[in-house]
Amino acid sequence: MSALVGIEHPTATDIRADPGDWGIDVMVGSLADSILIWQSKYFYDKLGDSQKKQIRESFASAMTHATTHGYAVDAWTLCVACEVSAPEKKWWDTKVREWSKLYPHVQFDLWDAPRLRRKLMSPEAHPVWAEFYGPNKDILEARKTGSEPAPVAAPLSLDETPTYDRALFVRQMTVAGISEMDAQRHAYFNADLLVRDITARSVPAQLAAIAEIDAVLLGSWEDAVADPATAPNAENYEPSARKLFSAVMKETRGVVAPVELPLRAIHTRGLMHRIVEDARAGWVHDWRDVAKRVDSSDPGELVT
């Protein structure tokens, strides 16, 4: 984040927690005078109650430490890696109005996923994009000499996995009677991060590889639905759905990824969940109706 902020503010720097960071992720200015703060929150799914609590605590920490250590906060910018819904945006706008009454000298801003994408797409941000999302420098150098190394399997995220309470892929598993979902959520989380990264890189070979894997996975699901042994039905609603789920997920283990994008088994499993999240597949026989109900329901009704 400091690299992105540094495009407009060359003196931007990160603050190391030792043991705390005074409520500062990235700052510009002087801790002996006044500063601008950027607070990063790695929320990939939503701004739920727990996320809102973290945001409130971060702002409170920033202002408390400013008072304790004798400097002013001129601006506080929240950075989140997700798109916000209308209710979430209203919550943020309401909090800004509330905070502005308490701290009229502080300017507030929100960098959500669309804002962050636009910033990374600007010509000025190209060096930042190349450093964090572009082709690996070692690979570029190897290509020049004709000794490109073998591709390395896509990495896994160590960040905390979101609950995805309102996600369609979770709802589809719930109606199928599947209750143990921690690994499924983790697989979706890593696959979603991977696809976002590949989309940002826009490397044609990798985009084609993702499209190929998507087609293979969807084809495996269609084959399983067509097989009477694994097709879901109304008579054995949940058992037949779980049988389909098990058959399809076992097939994901054998998917061979193109050489342009070596994947781990968790990524291919997660990519299957992304197909379900896109309402292109499901587990119960009336999965399309489930998708329609989720699309039209109040988000609060979908918490599992």
mmCIF file of N, CA and C in Angstrom, residues 233-295:
data_model
loop_
_atom_site.group_PDB
_atom_site.id
_atom_site.type_symbol
_atom_site.label_atom_id
_atom_site.label_comp_id
_atom_site.label_asym_id
_atom_site.label_seq_id
_atom_site.Cartn_x
_atom_site.Cartn_y
_atom_site.Cartn_z
ATOM 1 N N ASN A 233 -31.715 -35.470 -7.612
ATOM 2 C CA ASN A 233 -33.134 -35.653 -7.863
ATOM 3 C C ASN A 233 -33.947 -35.154 -6.681
ATOM 4 N N ALA A 234 -35.264 -35.047 -6.875
ATOM 5 C CA ALA A 234 -36.140 -34.510 -5.836
ATOM 6 C C ALA A 234 -36.448 -35.537 -4.757
ATOM 7 N N GLU A 235 -36.488 -36.823 -5.135
ATOM 8 C CA GLU A 235 -36.847 -37.862 -4.177
ATOM 9 C C GLU A 235 -35.802 -37.987 -3.063
ATOM 10 N N ASN A 236 -34.552 -38.020 -3.437
ATOM 11 C CA ASN A 236 -33.454 -38.083 -2.467
ATOM 12 C C ASN A 236 -32.706 -36.755 -2.528
ATOM 13 N N TYR A 237 -33.395 -35.708 -2.119
ATOM 14 C CA TYR A 237 -32.934 -34.340 -2.347
ATOM 15 C C TYR A 237 -31.509 -34.105 -1.852
ATOM 16 N N GLU A 238 -31.283 -34.227 -0.566
ATOM 17 C CA GLU A 238 -29.950 -33.957 -0.025
ATOM 18 C C GLU A 238 -28.948 -35.073 -0.322
ATOM 19 N N PRO A 239 -29.313 -36.354 -0.125
ATOM 20 C CA PRO A 239 -28.330 -37.413 -0.402
ATOM 21 C C PRO A 239 -27.827 -37.408 -1.845
ATOM 22 N N SER A 240 -28.734 -37.197 -2.806
ATOM 23 C CA SER A 240 -28.300 -37.189 -4.208
ATOM 24 C C SER A 240 -27.437 -35.966 -4.503
ATOM 25 N N ALA A 241 -27.742 -34.852 -3.845
ATOM 26 C CA ALA A 241 -26.934 -33.645 -4.041
ATOM 27 C C ALA A 241 -25.531 -33.842 -3.484
ATOM 28 N N ARG A 242 -25.441 -34.465 -2.314
ATOM 29 C CA ARG A 242 -24.121 -34.710 -1.722
ATOM 30 C C ARG A 242 -23.323 -35.711 -2.549
ATOM 31 N N LYS A 243 -24.014 -36.647 -3.164
ATOM 32 C CA LYS A 243 -23.334 -37.613 -4.028
ATOM 33 C C LYS A 243 -22.743 -36.911 -5.247
ATOM 34 N N LEU A 244 -23.509 -35.986 -5.819
ATOM 35 C CA LEU A 244 -23.003 -35.205 -6.947
ATOM 36 C C LEU A 244 -21.810 -34.365 -6.513
ATOM 37 N N PHE A 245 -21.937 -33.704 -5.380
ATOM 38 C CA PHE A 245 -20.848 -32.871 -4.865
ATOM 39 C C PHE A 245 -19.574 -33.689 -4.696
ATOM 40 N N SER A 246 -19.698 -34.852 -4.070
ATOM 41 C CA SER A 246 -18.530 -35.698 -3.829
ATOM 42 C C SER A 246 -17.887 -36.142 -5.135
ATOM 43 N N ALA A 247 -18.718 -36.539 -6.099
ATOM 44 C CA ALA A 247 -18.181 -37.015 -7.377
ATOM 45 C C ALA A 247 -17.443 -35.906 -8.118
ATOM 46 N N VAL A 248 -18.026 -34.725 -8.153
ATOM 47 C CA VAL A 248 -17.407 -33.610 -8.877
ATOM 48 C C VAL A 248 -16.120 -33.167 -8.195
ATOM 49 N N MET A 249 -16.141 -33.054 -6.871
ATOM 50 C CA MET A 249 -14.952 -32.593 -6.161
ATOM 51 C C MET A 249 -13.805 -33.595 -6.256
ATOM 52 N N LYS A 250 -14.127 -34.874 -6.321
ATOM 53 C CA LYS A 250 -13.074 -35.868 -6.528
ATOM 54 C C LYS A 250 -12.441 -35.692 -7.906
ATOM 55 N N GLU A 251 -13.260 -35.317 -8.875
ATOM 56 C CA GLU A 251 -12.740 -35.096 -10.226
ATOM 57 C C GLU A 251 -11.784 -33.907 -10.277
ATOM 58 N N THR A 252 -11.999 -32.916 -9.427
ATOM 59 C CA THR A 252 -11.120 -31.736 -9.467
ATOM 60 C C THR A 252 -9.675 -32.100 -9.140
ATOM 61 N N ARG A 253 -9.485 -33.183 -8.369
ATOM 62 C CA ARG A 253 -8.122 -33.581 -7.994
ATOM 63 C C ARG A 253 -7.307 -34.009 -9.209
ATOM 64 N N GLY A 254 -7.999 -34.524 -10.219
ATOM 65 C CA GLY A 254 -7.281 -35.034 -11.378
ATOM 66 C C GLY A 254 -7.135 -34.046 -12.516
ATOM 67 N N VAL A 255 -7.634 -32.831 -12.335
ATOM 68 C CA VAL A 255 -7.520 -31.820 -13.391
ATOM 69 C C VAL A 255 -6.058 -31.419 -13.558
ATOM 70 N N VAL A 256 -5.576 -31.525 -14.776
ATOM 71 C CA VAL A 256 -4.192 -31.154 -15.074
ATOM 72 C C VAL A 256 -4.186 -29.722 -15.606
ATOM 73 N N ALA A 257 -3.566 -28.841 -14.867
ATOM 74 C CA ALA A 257 -3.528 -27.437 -15.267
ATOM 75 C C ALA A 257 -2.540 -27.225 -16.407
ATOM 76 N N PRO A 258 -2.800 -26.274 -17.303
ATOM 77 C CA PRO A 258 -1.846 -25.949 -18.370
ATOM 78 C C PRO A 258 -0.499 -25.533 -17.782
ATOM 79 N N VAL A 259 0.564 -25.749 -18.533
ATOM 80 C CA VAL A 259 1.906 -25.443 -18.030
ATOM 81 C C VAL A 259 2.066 -23.952 -17.731
ATOM 82 N N GLU A 260 1.262 -23.117 -18.389
ATOM 83 C CA GLU A 260 1.378 -21.675 -18.155
ATOM 84 C C GLU A 260 0.936 -21.278 -16.748
ATOM 85 N N LEU A 261 0.191 -22.151 -16.083
ATOM 86 C CA LEU A 261 -0.331 -21.789 -14.770
ATOM 87 C C LEU A 261 -0.460 -23.035 -13.892
ATOM 88 N N PRO A 262 0.651 -23.534 -13.361
ATOM 89 C CA PRO A 262 0.590 -24.703 -12.475
ATOM 90 C C PRO A 262 -0.223 -24.377 -11.225
ATOM 91 N N LEU A 263 -1.209 -25.205 -10.946
ATOM 92 C CA LEU A 263 -2.076 -24.967 -9.798
ATOM 93 C C LEU A 263 -1.954 -26.091 -8.778
ATOM 94 N N ARG A 264 -2.325 -25.763 -7.555
ATOM 95 C CA ARG A 264 -2.445 -26.772 -6.517
ATOM 96 C C ARG A 264 -3.874 -27.316 -6.533
ATOM 97 N N ALA A 265 -4.055 -28.460 -5.894
ATOM 98 C CA ALA A 265 -5.383 -29.077 -5.863
ATOM 99 C C ALA A 265 -6.414 -28.152 -5.228
ATOM 100 N N ILE A 266 -5.994 -27.367 -4.252
ATOM 101 C CA ILE A 266 -6.924 -26.464 -3.581
ATOM 102 C C ILE A 266 -7.447 -25.393 -4.536
ATOM 103 N N HIS A 267 -6.622 -25.000 -5.515
ATOM 104 C CA HIS A 267 -7.061 -23.983 -6.478
ATOM 105 C C HIS A 267 -8.125 -24.543 -7.421
ATOM 106 N N THR A 268 -7.910 -25.765 -7.924
ATOM 107 C CA THR A 268 -8.904 -26.334 -8.841
ATOM 108 C C THR A 268 -10.222 -26.579 -8.116
ATOM 109 N N ARG A 269 -10.153 -27.018 -6.869
ATOM 110 C CA ARG A 269 -11.373 -27.183 -6.079
ATOM 111 C C ARG A 269 -12.075 -25.829 -5.919
ATOM 112 N N GLY A 270 -11.298 -24.814 -5.593
ATOM 113 C CA GLY A 270 -11.874 -23.487 -5.422
ATOM 114 C C GLY A 270 -12.451 -22.925 -6.706
ATOM 115 N N LEU A 271 -11.828 -23.246 -7.843
ATOM 116 C CA LEU A 271 -12.347 -22.765 -9.124
ATOM 117 C C LEU A 271 -13.700 -23.393 -9.433
ATOM 118 N N MET A 272 -13.918 -24.635 -8.966
ATOM 119 C CA MET A 272 -15.237 -25.247 -9.131
ATOM 120 C C MET A 272 -16.270 -24.482 -8.305
ATOM 121 N N HIS A 273 -15.896 -24.083 -7.113
ATOM 122 C CA HIS A 273 -16.812 -23.286 -6.286
ATOM 123 C C HIS A 273 -17.099 -21.933 -6.940
ATOM 124 N N ARG A 274 -16.129 -21.381 -7.667
ATOM 125 C CA ARG A 274 -16.365 -20.108 -8.354
ATOM 126 C C ARG A 274 -17.412 -20.284 -9.455
ATOM 127 N N ILE A 275 -17.411 -21.438 -10.097
ATOM 128 C CA ILE A 275 -18.433 -21.714 -11.110
ATOM 129 C C ILE A 275 -19.815 -21.719 -10.461
ATOM 130 N N VAL A 276 -19.909 -22.336 -9.284
ATOM 131 C CA VAL A 276 -21.179 -22.345 -8.553
ATOM 132 C C VAL A 276 -21.550 -20.929 -8.124
ATOM 133 N N GLU A 277 -20.562 -20.174 -7.656
ATOM 134 C CA GLU A 277 -20.813 -18.793 -7.238
ATOM 135 C C GLU A 277 -21.320 -17.947 -8.397
ATOM 136 N N ASP A 278 -20.893 -18.268 -9.619
ATOM 137 C CA ASP A 278 -21.342 -17.545 -10.808
ATOM 138 C C ASP A 278 -22.700 -18.023 -11.303
ATOM 139 N N ALA A 279 -23.343 -18.927 -10.541
ATOM 140 C CA ALA A 279 -24.669 -19.460 -10.890
ATOM 141 C C ALA A 279 -24.651 -20.221 -12.204
ATOM 142 N N ARG A 280 -23.551 -20.942 -12.448
ATOM 143 C CA ARG A 280 -23.465 -21.782 -13.644
ATOM 144 C C ARG A 280 -23.540 -23.261 -13.304
ATOM 145 N N ALA A 281 -23.641 -23.575 -12.030
ATOM 146 C CA ALA A 281 -23.744 -24.966 -11.588
ATOM 147 C C ALA A 281 -24.268 -24.973 -10.163
ATOM 148 N N GLY A 282 -24.658 -26.153 -9.694
ATOM 149 C CA GLY A 282 -25.140 -26.309 -8.326
ATOM 150 C C GLY A 282 -25.171 -27.776 -7.971
ATOM 151 N N TRP A 283 -25.721 -28.093 -6.801
ATOM 152 C CA TRP A 283 -25.660 -29.480 -6.321
ATOM 153 C C TRP A 283 -27.027 -30.133 -6.206
ATOM 154 N N VAL A 284 -28.057 -29.395 -5.825
ATOM 155 C CA VAL A 284 -29.398 -29.970 -5.767
ATOM 156 C C VAL A 284 -30.027 -29.911 -7.152
ATOM 157 N N HIS A 285 -31.105 -30.682 -7.342
ATOM 158 C CA HIS A 285 -31.693 -30.749 -8.684
ATOM 159 C C HIS A 285 -32.305 -29.416 -9.099
ATOM 160 N N ASP A 286 -32.733 -28.612 -8.128
ATOM 161 C CA ASP A 286 -33.321 -27.305 -8.447
ATOM 162 C C ASP A 286 -32.349 -26.173 -8.113
ATOM 163 N N TRP A 287 -31.087 -26.379 -8.424
ATOM 164 C CA TRP A 287 -30.051 -25.402 -8.069
ATOM 165 C C TRP A 287 -30.287 -24.040 -8.708
ATOM 166 N N ARG A 288 -30.908 -24.029 -9.883
ATOM 167 C CA ARG A 288 -31.188 -22.734 -10.524
ATOM 168 C C ARG A 288 -32.184 -21.919 -9.697
ATOM 169 N N ASP A 289 -33.178 -22.595 -9.124
ATOM 170 C CA ASP A 289 -34.142 -21.892 -8.270
ATOM 171 C C ASP A 289 -33.459 -21.352 -7.016
ATOM 172 N N VAL A 290 -32.524 -22.124 -6.474
ATOM 173 C CA VAL A 290 -31.770 -21.669 -5.303
ATOM 174 C C VAL A 290 -31.001 -20.399 -5.644
ATOM 175 N N ALA A 291 -30.367 -20.404 -6.812
ATOM 176 C CA ALA A 291 -29.594 -19.233 -7.234
ATOM 177 C C ALA A 291 -30.491 -18.012 -7.387
ATOM 178 N N LYS A 292 -31.696 -18.208 -7.919
ATOM 179 C CA LYS A 292 -32.619 -17.089 -8.088
ATOM 180 C C LYS A 292 -33.074 -16.549 -6.737
ATOM 181 N N ARG A 293 -33.335 -17.459 -5.795
ATOM 182 C CA ARG A 293 -33.780 -17.015 -4.469
ATOM 183 C C ARG A 293 -32.682 -16.232 -3.761
ATOM 184 N N VAL A 294 -31.456 -16.686 -3.897
ATOM 185 C CA VAL A 294 -30.335 -15.983 -3.274
ATOM 186 C C VAL A 294 -30.165 -14.615 -3.900
ATOM 187 N N ASP A 295 -30.328 -14.541 -5.210
ATOM 188 C CA ASP A 295 -30.147 -13.272 -5.913
ATOM 189 C C ASP A 295 -31.203 -12.255 -5.518
#
